[in-house]
């Protein structure tokens, strides 16, 4: 899939002869090279999990959070440029505020996703700006119904039951497809999300990483919050144990070869 | 807040909206004046802004028509964008935004009433300054001042549809006989989940009252 645009990739306002806008595809590359983020929409809520790659041992644990909240009930996780994410979160906060001012009701998830999609798309029209190098996962509880959307650098957005972005998205997607999301609770989903992040994490590439886990569900009263400490600890333990079991399985295979 | 311009058409008016179980009854007189000349003696002051959301207009005829048109447009757009019907709260909110942001240039006293599947029936009053008040029943217009006592005494929560219609009919009628800017016929509308029923009371069939 890697291809160079030679000549048609200098600005986002140029199509290539085969109908591609290379700058948007390059923005997608920025997303693909970043730490994995996944979202799981289950029976009673949505769980977001991020593989927060740490570039230094000096960073304080749980600092520099990658999962952000907008308007108290919207969770935003992303893969790509963190600075672009912060800008988009600021925009989401303004849009939700603007909606509530006009209609005096909470903005529904599909409206927020649409507004964010339109905003991101606007940056693919002009050569004077660059597209956002982020894929955003938007998690929200709409009057008791959980919703999960992903907005790509092109501005295209789709609702998902489970999705993954970033470096380990292929491995993560395969794992997510095996899950029975319709019948899971958020507590189960939190553990599975942690396990998937741990298994998608490539130890050879980045040694240090921290799991960040958040949810918006009935248990959190419809608010988007980082999961309670006990849920976090259980999920991390579950994830580490699953990894060990996988290692054990691998060892067994080696013995049989003898 | 502006006074009406000299020669501007005024909806002198008595308007009213009352909630009951399962619906809302709105009512108004039918007099539009320019000064002391009655420009229209059979006006319809009950304006539809959406299938089950109506507004009662008082103040400047031009201002209220313009604002109602804008709100009706926005509610149609809302349905297209959201894929579902707007609530009365949303409609009232839009009225309030316009009335408040343009308070220096508008003379509009509006009552918004209707049915939606989220909150059931609602009545909202948006008086001159652009504040918004959710109430069980609302009175508006120049004629309303003459019937506050009667309404406070007569209103009970959870009336039947027939009792509500009678309540609105007799209240508006009393205001019409005392307020010079209100008169003509009484127009009523009953808004429920199923439909909107229009009721017309001719000027010579007003409920009996002491006329001196």
Coordinates of C-alpha atoms in Angstrom, one line a residue:
Chain A
X1 CA 0.0 0.0 0.0
X2 CA 3.0 2.3 0.4
X3 CA 3.3 4.5 -2.7
X4 CA 4.9 7.8 -3.4
X5 CA 2.7 10.5 -4.9
X6 CA 5.5 12.1 -6.9
X7 CA 4.2 15.5 -7.9
X8 CA 0.6 15.0 -6.9
X9 CA 1.3 15.0 -3.2
X10 CA 2.5 18.5 -2.5
X11 CA -0.7 19.9 -1.3
X12 CA -4.0 18.6 -0.1
X13 CA -5.9 20.5 -2.7
X14 CA -4.5 18.3 -5.5
X15 CA -5.9 15.0 -6.8
X16 CA -3.7 12.4 -8.4
X17 CA -4.7 11.0 -11.8
X18 CA -6.1 7.9 -10.1
X19 CA -8.4 10.0 -7.8
X20 CA -6.3 9.9 -4.6
X21 CA -5.5 12.8 -2.3
X22 CA -2.1 11.8 -1.1
X23 CA -1.8 14.3 1.7
X24 CA -4.8 12.7 3.4
X25 CA -3.2 9.3 2.9
X26 CA 0.0 10.5 4.4
X27 CA -1.9 11.9 7.4
X28 CA -3.3 8.4 7.8
X29 CA 0.3 7.1 8.0
X30 CA 0.9 9.4 11.0
X31 CA -2.0 7.6 12.7
X32 CA -0.8 4.2 11.8
X33 CA 2.6 4.8 13.3
X34 CA 1.3 5.8 16.7
X35 CA 0.4 3.8 19.8
X36 CA -2.7 1.6 19.6
X37 CA -6.1 2.8 20.7
X38 CA -9.3 0.7 20.8
X39 CA -12.9 1.2 21.6
X40 CA -15.5 -1.4 22.6
X41 CA -19.2 -0.7 22.6
X42 CA -21.1 -3.2 24.8
X43 CA -24.5 -3.7 26.4
X44 CA -24.3 -1.1 29.0
X45 CA -21.5 1.3 27.9
X46 CA -18.4 2.0 25.9
X47 CA -14.8 1.2 26.9
X48 CA -11.8 3.1 25.5
X49 CA -8.2 1.7 25.9
X50 CA -5.0 3.3 24.8
X51 CA -1.4 1.9 24.6
X52 CA 0.4 4.9 26.0
X53 CA 3.9 4.6 24.8
X54 CA 6.3 6.2 27.3
X55 CA 9.5 7.7 25.8
X56 CA 11.2 8.0 29.1
X57 CA 11.4 6.4 32.5
X58 CA 11.3 9.8 34.1
X59 CA 7.6 10.3 33.2
X60 CA 5.3 10.2 36.2
X61 CA 2.9 7.3 35.9
X62 CA -0.7 8.3 34.9
X63 CA 0.5 11.7 33.7
X64 CA 0.1 13.0 30.1
X65 CA -3.2 11.3 29.6
X66 CA -4.1 10.3 26.1
X67 CA -7.8 9.8 26.7
X68 CA -9.7 13.1 27.0
X69 CA -13.2 14.1 28.1
X70 CA -15.4 16.7 26.4
X71 CA -18.6 17.9 27.9
X72 CA -18.5 15.4 30.8
X73 CA -20.2 12.6 28.9
X74 CA -18.0 12.3 25.7
X75 CA -14.8 10.3 25.8
X76 CA -12.2 10.9 23.1
X77 CA -9.2 8.5 22.5
X78 CA -7.0 8.8 19.5
X79 CA -4.0 7.6 17.5
X80 CA -1.7 10.1 15.8
X81 CA -0.5 13.5 16.8
X82 CA -1.5 14.3 20.3
X83 CA -1.4 18.0 19.7
X84 CA -4.0 17.7 16.9
X85 CA -6.1 15.6 19.2
X86 CA -6.1 18.4 21.8
X87 CA -7.2 20.8 19.2
X88 CA -10.1 18.6 18.1
X89 CA -11.2 18.0 21.7
X90 CA -11.3 21.8 22.1
X91 CA -13.5 21.9 19.0
X92 CA -15.8 19.2 20.3
X93 CA -16.2 21.1 23.6
X94 CA -17.2 24.2 21.7
X95 CA -19.6 22.3 19.5
X96 CA -21.4 20.6 22.4
X97 CA -21.6 23.9 24.2
X98 CA -23.0 25.6 21.1
X99 CA -25.6 22.8 20.7
X100 CA -26.7 23.1 24.3
X101 CA -27.0 26.8 24.1
X102 CA -29.2 26.6 21.0
X103 CA -31.4 23.6 21.8
X104 CA -31.0 23.4 25.6
X105 CA -30.6 19.6 25.4
X106 CA -27.6 17.3 25.4
X107 CA -26.0 16.9 21.9
X108 CA -26.6 13.3 20.6
X109 CA -23.6 11.3 19.6
X110 CA -24.3 11.2 15.9
X111 CA -24.5 15.0 15.8
X112 CA -21.2 15.4 17.6
X113 CA -19.6 12.8 15.3
X114 CA -21.0 14.6 12.2
X115 CA -19.8 18.0 13.4
X116 CA -16.3 16.7 14.1
X117 CA -16.3 14.9 10.8
X118 CA -17.3 18.0 8.9
X119 CA -14.6 20.0 10.8
X120 CA -11.9 17.5 10.0
X121 CA -13.0 17.3 6.4
X122 CA -12.7 21.1 6.0
X123 CA -9.0 20.8 6.6
X124 CA -8.7 18.6 3.5
X125 CA -10.0 21.3 1.2
X126 CA -7.3 24.1 1.3
X127 CA -3.7 24.1 0.4
X128 CA -3.0 26.6 3.2
X129 CA -3.6 24.0 6.0
X130 CA -2.7 20.4 6.6
X131 CA -5.1 17.6 7.4
X132 CA -5.3 16.5 11.0
X133 CA -3.0 13.6 11.6
X134 CA -5.4 11.8 14.0
X135 CA -8.0 9.1 14.0
X136 CA -10.4 9.9 16.8
X137 CA -12.5 7.4 18.7
X138 CA -15.6 9.1 20.2
X139 CA -17.4 7.3 23.0
X140 CA -20.8 8.6 24.3
X141 CA -23.9 7.5 26.1
X142 CA -27.0 8.8 24.4
X143 CA -30.1 8.5 26.6
X144 CA -28.9 5.0 27.9
X145 CA -27.8 3.8 24.5
X146 CA -24.0 3.6 24.2
X147 CA -22.4 4.9 21.0
X148 CA -18.9 4.6 19.5
X149 CA -17.7 6.5 16.4
X150 CA -14.4 6.8 14.6
X151 CA -13.4 9.9 12.6
X152 CA -10.5 9.5 10.2
X153 CA -8.2 12.2 8.9
X154 CA -10.3 12.4 5.7
X155 CA -13.3 13.5 7.8
X156 CA -15.0 10.2 7.1
X157 CA -16.8 8.8 10.2
X158 CA -18.5 5.6 10.9
X159 CA -20.3 4.1 14.0
X160 CA -18.7 0.9 15.3
X161 CA -19.3 -1.8 17.9
X162 CA -15.6 -2.3 18.2
X163 CA -12.7 -0.6 16.4
X164 CA -8.9 -0.2 16.6
X165 CA -6.5 2.4 15.4
X166 CA -2.7 2.8 15.5
X167 CA 0.3 0.5 15.3
X168 CA -1.3 -2.7 16.6
X169 CA -4.6 -2.2 14.9
X170 CA -4.4 -5.4 12.8
X171 CA -3.8 -7.6 15.8
X172 CA -6.3 -5.7 17.9
X173 CA -9.0 -6.0 15.2
X174 CA -8.6 -9.7 15.0
X175 CA -9.0 -10.0 18.7
X176 CA -12.0 -7.7 18.8
X177 CA -13.8 -9.7 16.1
X178 CA -13.6 -12.8 18.4
X179 CA -15.5 -11.0 21.2
X180 CA -19.2 -11.2 21.8
X181 CA -19.7 -7.5 22.3
X182 CA -23.5 -7.5 22.3
X183 CA -23.7 -9.5 25.5
X184 CA -20.7 -8.1 27.5
X185 CA -20.8 -5.7 30.4
X186 CA -18.3 -2.8 30.7
X187 CA -16.4 -4.6 33.4
X188 CA -15.8 -7.6 31.2
X189 CA -15.0 -5.3 28.3
X190 CA -12.5 -3.4 30.4
X191 CA -10.6 -6.6 31.1
X192 CA -10.7 -7.7 27.4
X193 CA -9.6 -4.2 26.2
X194 CA -6.6 -4.4 28.5
X195 CA -5.7 -7.8 27.3
X196 CA -6.0 -6.7 23.7
X197 CA -3.8 -3.7 24.2
X198 CA -1.2 -5.8 25.9
X199 CA -1.2 -8.4 23.2
X200 CA -1.1 -5.7 20.4
X201 CA 1.8 -4.1 22.1
X202 CA 5.1 -4.9 20.4
X203 CA 7.8 -5.2 23.0
X204 CA 10.6 -5.1 20.4
X205 CA 9.6 -1.7 19.2
X206 CA 8.8 0.3 22.4
X207 CA 9.8 -1.2 25.7
X208 CA 8.0 1.2 28.0
X209 CA 4.2 1.6 27.9
X210 CA 1.3 2.2 30.2
X211 CA -2.3 1.2 29.7
X212 CA -4.9 3.9 29.9
X213 CA -8.5 2.7 30.4
X214 CA -11.7 4.7 30.5
X215 CA -15.4 4.2 30.2
X216 CA -18.8 5.8 29.8
X217 CA -21.5 3.6 31.2
X218 CA -24.5 3.3 33.5
X219 CA -22.2 2.6 36.4
X220 CA -20.5 5.9 35.8
X221 CA -23.9 7.6 35.5
X222 CA -23.4 8.4 31.9
X223 CA -20.3 10.4 32.6
X224 CA -17.0 9.6 30.8
X225 CA -14.3 8.8 33.4
X226 CA -11.1 6.8 33.7
X227 CA -12.0 3.5 35.2
X228 CA -11.9 3.1 39.0
X229 CA -8.6 1.9 40.4
X230 CA -9.8 -1.6 41.3
X231 CA -11.2 -2.1 37.8
X232 CA -7.9 -0.9 36.3
X233 CA -5.8 -3.1 38.6
X234 CA -8.0 -6.2 37.8
X235 CA -7.8 -5.5 34.1
X236 CA -4.0 -5.1 34.1
X237 CA -3.7 -8.4 36.1
X238 CA -6.0 -10.1 33.6
X239 CA -4.0 -8.8 30.7
X240 CA -0.6 -9.8 32.2
X241 CA -1.9 -13.2 33.1
X242 CA -3.2 -13.8 29.5
X243 CA 0.2 -12.8 28.1
X244 CA 1.9 -15.3 30.4
X245 CA -0.5 -18.0 29.3
X246 CA 0.3 -17.3 25.7
X247 CA 4.0 -17.5 26.5
X248 CA 3.3 -20.9 28.2
X249 CA 1.4 -22.1 25.2
X250 CA 4.4 -21.2 23.0
X251 CA 6.8 -23.0 25.3
X252 CA 4.6 -26.1 25.1
X253 CA 4.8 -26.1 21.3
X254 CA 8.5 -26.0 21.4
X255 CA 8.6 -29.1 23.7
X256 CA 6.4 -31.1 21.3
X257 CA 8.7 -30.4 18.5
X258 CA 11.4 -32.5 20.3
Chain B
X1 CA -37.0 46.4 23.9
X2 CA -38.7 48.6 21.4
X3 CA -42.2 50.1 21.3
X4 CA -44.1 49.5 18.2
X5 CA -43.2 51.9 15.4
X6 CA -45.9 54.5 14.6
X7 CA -48.3 52.9 12.2
X8 CA -46.9 49.4 12.9
X9 CA -49.4 46.6 13.0
X10 CA -49.9 45.2 16.5
X11 CA -51.3 42.0 17.7
X12 CA -53.0 43.6 20.8
X13 CA -54.2 40.2 21.8
X14 CA -55.2 37.8 24.4
X15 CA -53.3 34.4 24.1
X16 CA -53.4 31.4 26.3
X17 CA -52.1 27.8 26.5
X18 CA -53.2 25.2 29.0
X19 CA -51.7 21.7 29.6
X20 CA -53.9 18.6 30.3
X21 CA -53.2 14.9 30.5
X22 CA -52.4 13.8 27.0
X23 CA -52.4 17.2 25.3
X24 CA -52.5 21.0 25.3
X25 CA -55.2 23.5 24.5
X26 CA -54.1 26.8 23.0
X27 CA -56.4 29.8 22.3
X28 CA -56.3 33.3 21.1
X29 CA -58.6 36.2 20.0
X30 CA -58.5 37.4 16.4
X31 CA -57.9 41.2 16.5
X32 CA -55.0 42.9 14.7
X33 CA -54.8 46.7 15.0
X34 CA -52.9 49.7 13.5
X35 CA -53.6 52.3 16.1
X36 CA -57.4 52.2 16.6
X37 CA -58.2 50.7 13.2
X38 CA -58.8 47.0 13.3
X39 CA -56.7 45.8 10.3
X40 CA -57.8 42.2 10.6
X41 CA -60.8 41.1 12.7
X42 CA -60.4 37.3 12.0
X43 CA -56.6 36.8 12.5
X44 CA -55.1 33.4 13.2
X45 CA -52.6 34.0 15.9
X46 CA -52.0 30.3 16.5
X47 CA -49.1 29.4 14.2
X48 CA -47.7 26.0 13.4
X49 CA -44.0 25.7 13.7
X50 CA -43.9 21.9 13.5
X51 CA -46.4 19.0 13.2
X52 CA -47.2 19.0 16.9
X53 CA -45.7 22.3 18.0
X54 CA -47.6 25.6 17.8
X55 CA -46.9 29.1 19.0
X56 CA -49.3 31.9 20.1
X57 CA -48.1 35.3 18.9
X58 CA -48.5 38.7 20.6
X59 CA -46.8 42.0 20.1
X60 CA -45.7 43.1 16.6
X61 CA -47.3 41.1 13.8
X62 CA -44.3 41.5 11.6
X63 CA -41.8 40.5 14.3
X64 CA -43.7 37.5 15.4
X65 CA -44.3 36.3 11.9
X66 CA -40.6 36.6 11.0
X67 CA -39.4 34.8 14.2
X68 CA -42.0 32.0 13.8
X69 CA -40.9 31.5 10.2
X70 CA -37.2 31.2 11.2
X71 CA -38.0 28.8 14.0
X72 CA -40.2 26.7 11.6
X73 CA -37.2 26.5 9.2
X74 CA -34.8 25.4 11.9
X75 CA -37.2 22.7 13.2
X76 CA -37.5 21.3 9.7
X77 CA -33.7 21.3 9.4
X78 CA -33.5 19.6 12.9
X79 CA -35.8 16.8 11.7
X80 CA -33.6 16.2 8.7
X81 CA -30.3 16.3 10.7
X82 CA -31.4 14.3 13.7
X83 CA -33.7 11.8 12.0
X84 CA -36.3 12.4 14.7
X85 CA -38.9 15.0 15.6
X86 CA -37.8 18.0 17.7
X87 CA -39.1 18.4 21.2
X88 CA -41.2 21.4 22.3
X89 CA -38.2 22.3 24.5
X90 CA -36.0 22.6 21.5
X91 CA -38.6 24.8 19.7
X92 CA -39.0 27.0 22.7
X93 CA -35.2 27.2 23.1
X94 CA -34.9 28.4 19.5
X95 CA -37.6 31.1 20.0
X96 CA -35.8 32.2 23.2
X97 CA -32.4 32.4 21.5
X98 CA -33.8 34.7 18.8
X99 CA -35.9 36.8 21.1
X100 CA -33.1 37.3 23.6
X101 CA -30.3 38.0 21.1
X102 CA -32.5 40.5 19.3
X103 CA -34.3 41.9 22.3
X104 CA -33.5 45.5 21.3
X105 CA -35.1 45.2 17.9
X106 CA -38.1 43.0 18.6
X107 CA -41.5 43.4 20.2
X108 CA -42.7 39.8 20.6
X109 CA -44.4 37.9 23.4
X110 CA -44.7 34.3 22.5
X111 CA -46.2 31.2 24.0
X112 CA -44.9 27.8 22.7
X113 CA -47.0 24.7 23.3
X114 CA -47.2 21.2 21.9
X115 CA -46.6 17.5 22.2
X116 CA -43.5 15.4 21.8
X117 CA -42.6 11.8 22.6
X118 CA -39.9 12.7 25.1
X119 CA -41.6 15.1 27.5
X120 CA -45.3 14.6 26.5
X121 CA -47.0 18.0 26.6
X122 CA -45.2 21.2 27.4
X123 CA -46.1 24.9 27.6
X124 CA -43.3 27.6 27.5
X125 CA -43.8 31.3 27.8
X126 CA -41.3 33.7 26.3
X127 CA -42.2 37.3 27.3
X128 CA -40.7 40.5 25.9
X129 CA -37.1 40.4 27.3
X130 CA -36.4 36.9 25.9
X131 CA -36.6 34.9 29.1
X132 CA -38.1 31.4 29.0
X133 CA -40.6 30.0 31.5
X134 CA -42.0 26.5 31.6
X135 CA -45.5 26.5 33.1
X136 CA -48.6 24.4 33.4
X137 CA -50.6 27.2 31.8
X138 CA -49.5 30.5 30.3
X139 CA -51.3 33.8 29.5
X140 CA -50.0 36.5 27.2
X141 CA -50.9 39.7 25.4
X142 CA -52.5 42.9 26.5
X143 CA -55.8 41.3 27.3
X144 CA -54.2 38.7 29.7
X145 CA -53.9 41.2 32.5
X146 CA -57.7 41.2 32.9
X147 CA -58.0 37.5 33.5
X148 CA -55.1 36.6 35.8
X149 CA -57.5 36.4 38.8
X150 CA -60.1 34.3 37.0
X151 CA -57.4 31.9 35.7
X152 CA -55.6 31.5 39.0
X153 CA -59.0 30.7 40.6
X154 CA -60.3 28.4 37.9
X155 CA -57.2 26.4 36.8
X156 CA -56.7 22.9 38.3
X157 CA -53.9 20.5 37.2
X158 CA -55.1 17.3 35.4
X159 CA -58.3 18.7 33.9
X160 CA -59.9 16.8 31.1
X161 CA -59.7 17.9 27.5
X162 CA -63.3 19.3 27.6
X163 CA -62.7 21.2 30.8
X164 CA -59.5 22.7 29.4
X165 CA -61.3 23.8 26.2
X166 CA -64.0 25.4 28.3
X167 CA -61.5 27.1 30.5
X168 CA -59.6 28.6 27.6
X169 CA -62.8 29.6 25.8
X170 CA -64.2 31.4 28.8
X171 CA -61.0 33.1 29.8
X172 CA -60.2 34.5 26.4
X173 CA -63.8 35.6 26.1
X174 CA -63.6 37.6 29.4
X175 CA -60.4 39.3 28.2
X176 CA -61.9 40.2 24.9
X177 CA -64.8 42.0 26.4
X178 CA -62.6 44.2 28.6
X179 CA -59.5 44.7 26.4
X180 CA -59.9 47.1 23.5
X181 CA -57.0 45.5 21.7
X182 CA -58.6 42.1 21.8
X183 CA -61.8 40.9 20.1
X184 CA -63.4 39.3 17.1
X185 CA -63.6 35.5 17.3
X186 CA -61.9 32.9 19.5
X187 CA -59.6 30.4 17.8
X188 CA -58.6 27.3 19.7
X189 CA -56.4 24.3 18.9
X190 CA -56.1 21.1 20.8
X191 CA -52.7 19.4 20.3
X192 CA -52.4 15.7 21.1
X193 CA -50.1 12.9 20.1
X194 CA -52.6 11.9 17.4
X195 CA -53.6 15.2 15.8
X196 CA -54.3 18.9 16.0
X197 CA -58.0 19.8 16.3
X198 CA -59.0 23.3 15.4
X199 CA -62.0 24.9 17.1
X200 CA -63.7 28.1 16.0
X201 CA -66.0 30.2 18.2
X202 CA -67.8 33.0 16.3
X203 CA -68.0 36.4 17.9
X204 CA -71.7 36.1 18.5
X205 CA -71.4 32.8 20.3
X206 CA -69.1 33.8 23.1
X207 CA -69.8 32.1 26.5
X208 CA -72.4 34.0 28.5
X209 CA -71.1 36.7 30.9
X210 CA -72.4 39.9 32.5
X211 CA -72.1 42.6 29.9
X212 CA -73.4 45.6 31.9

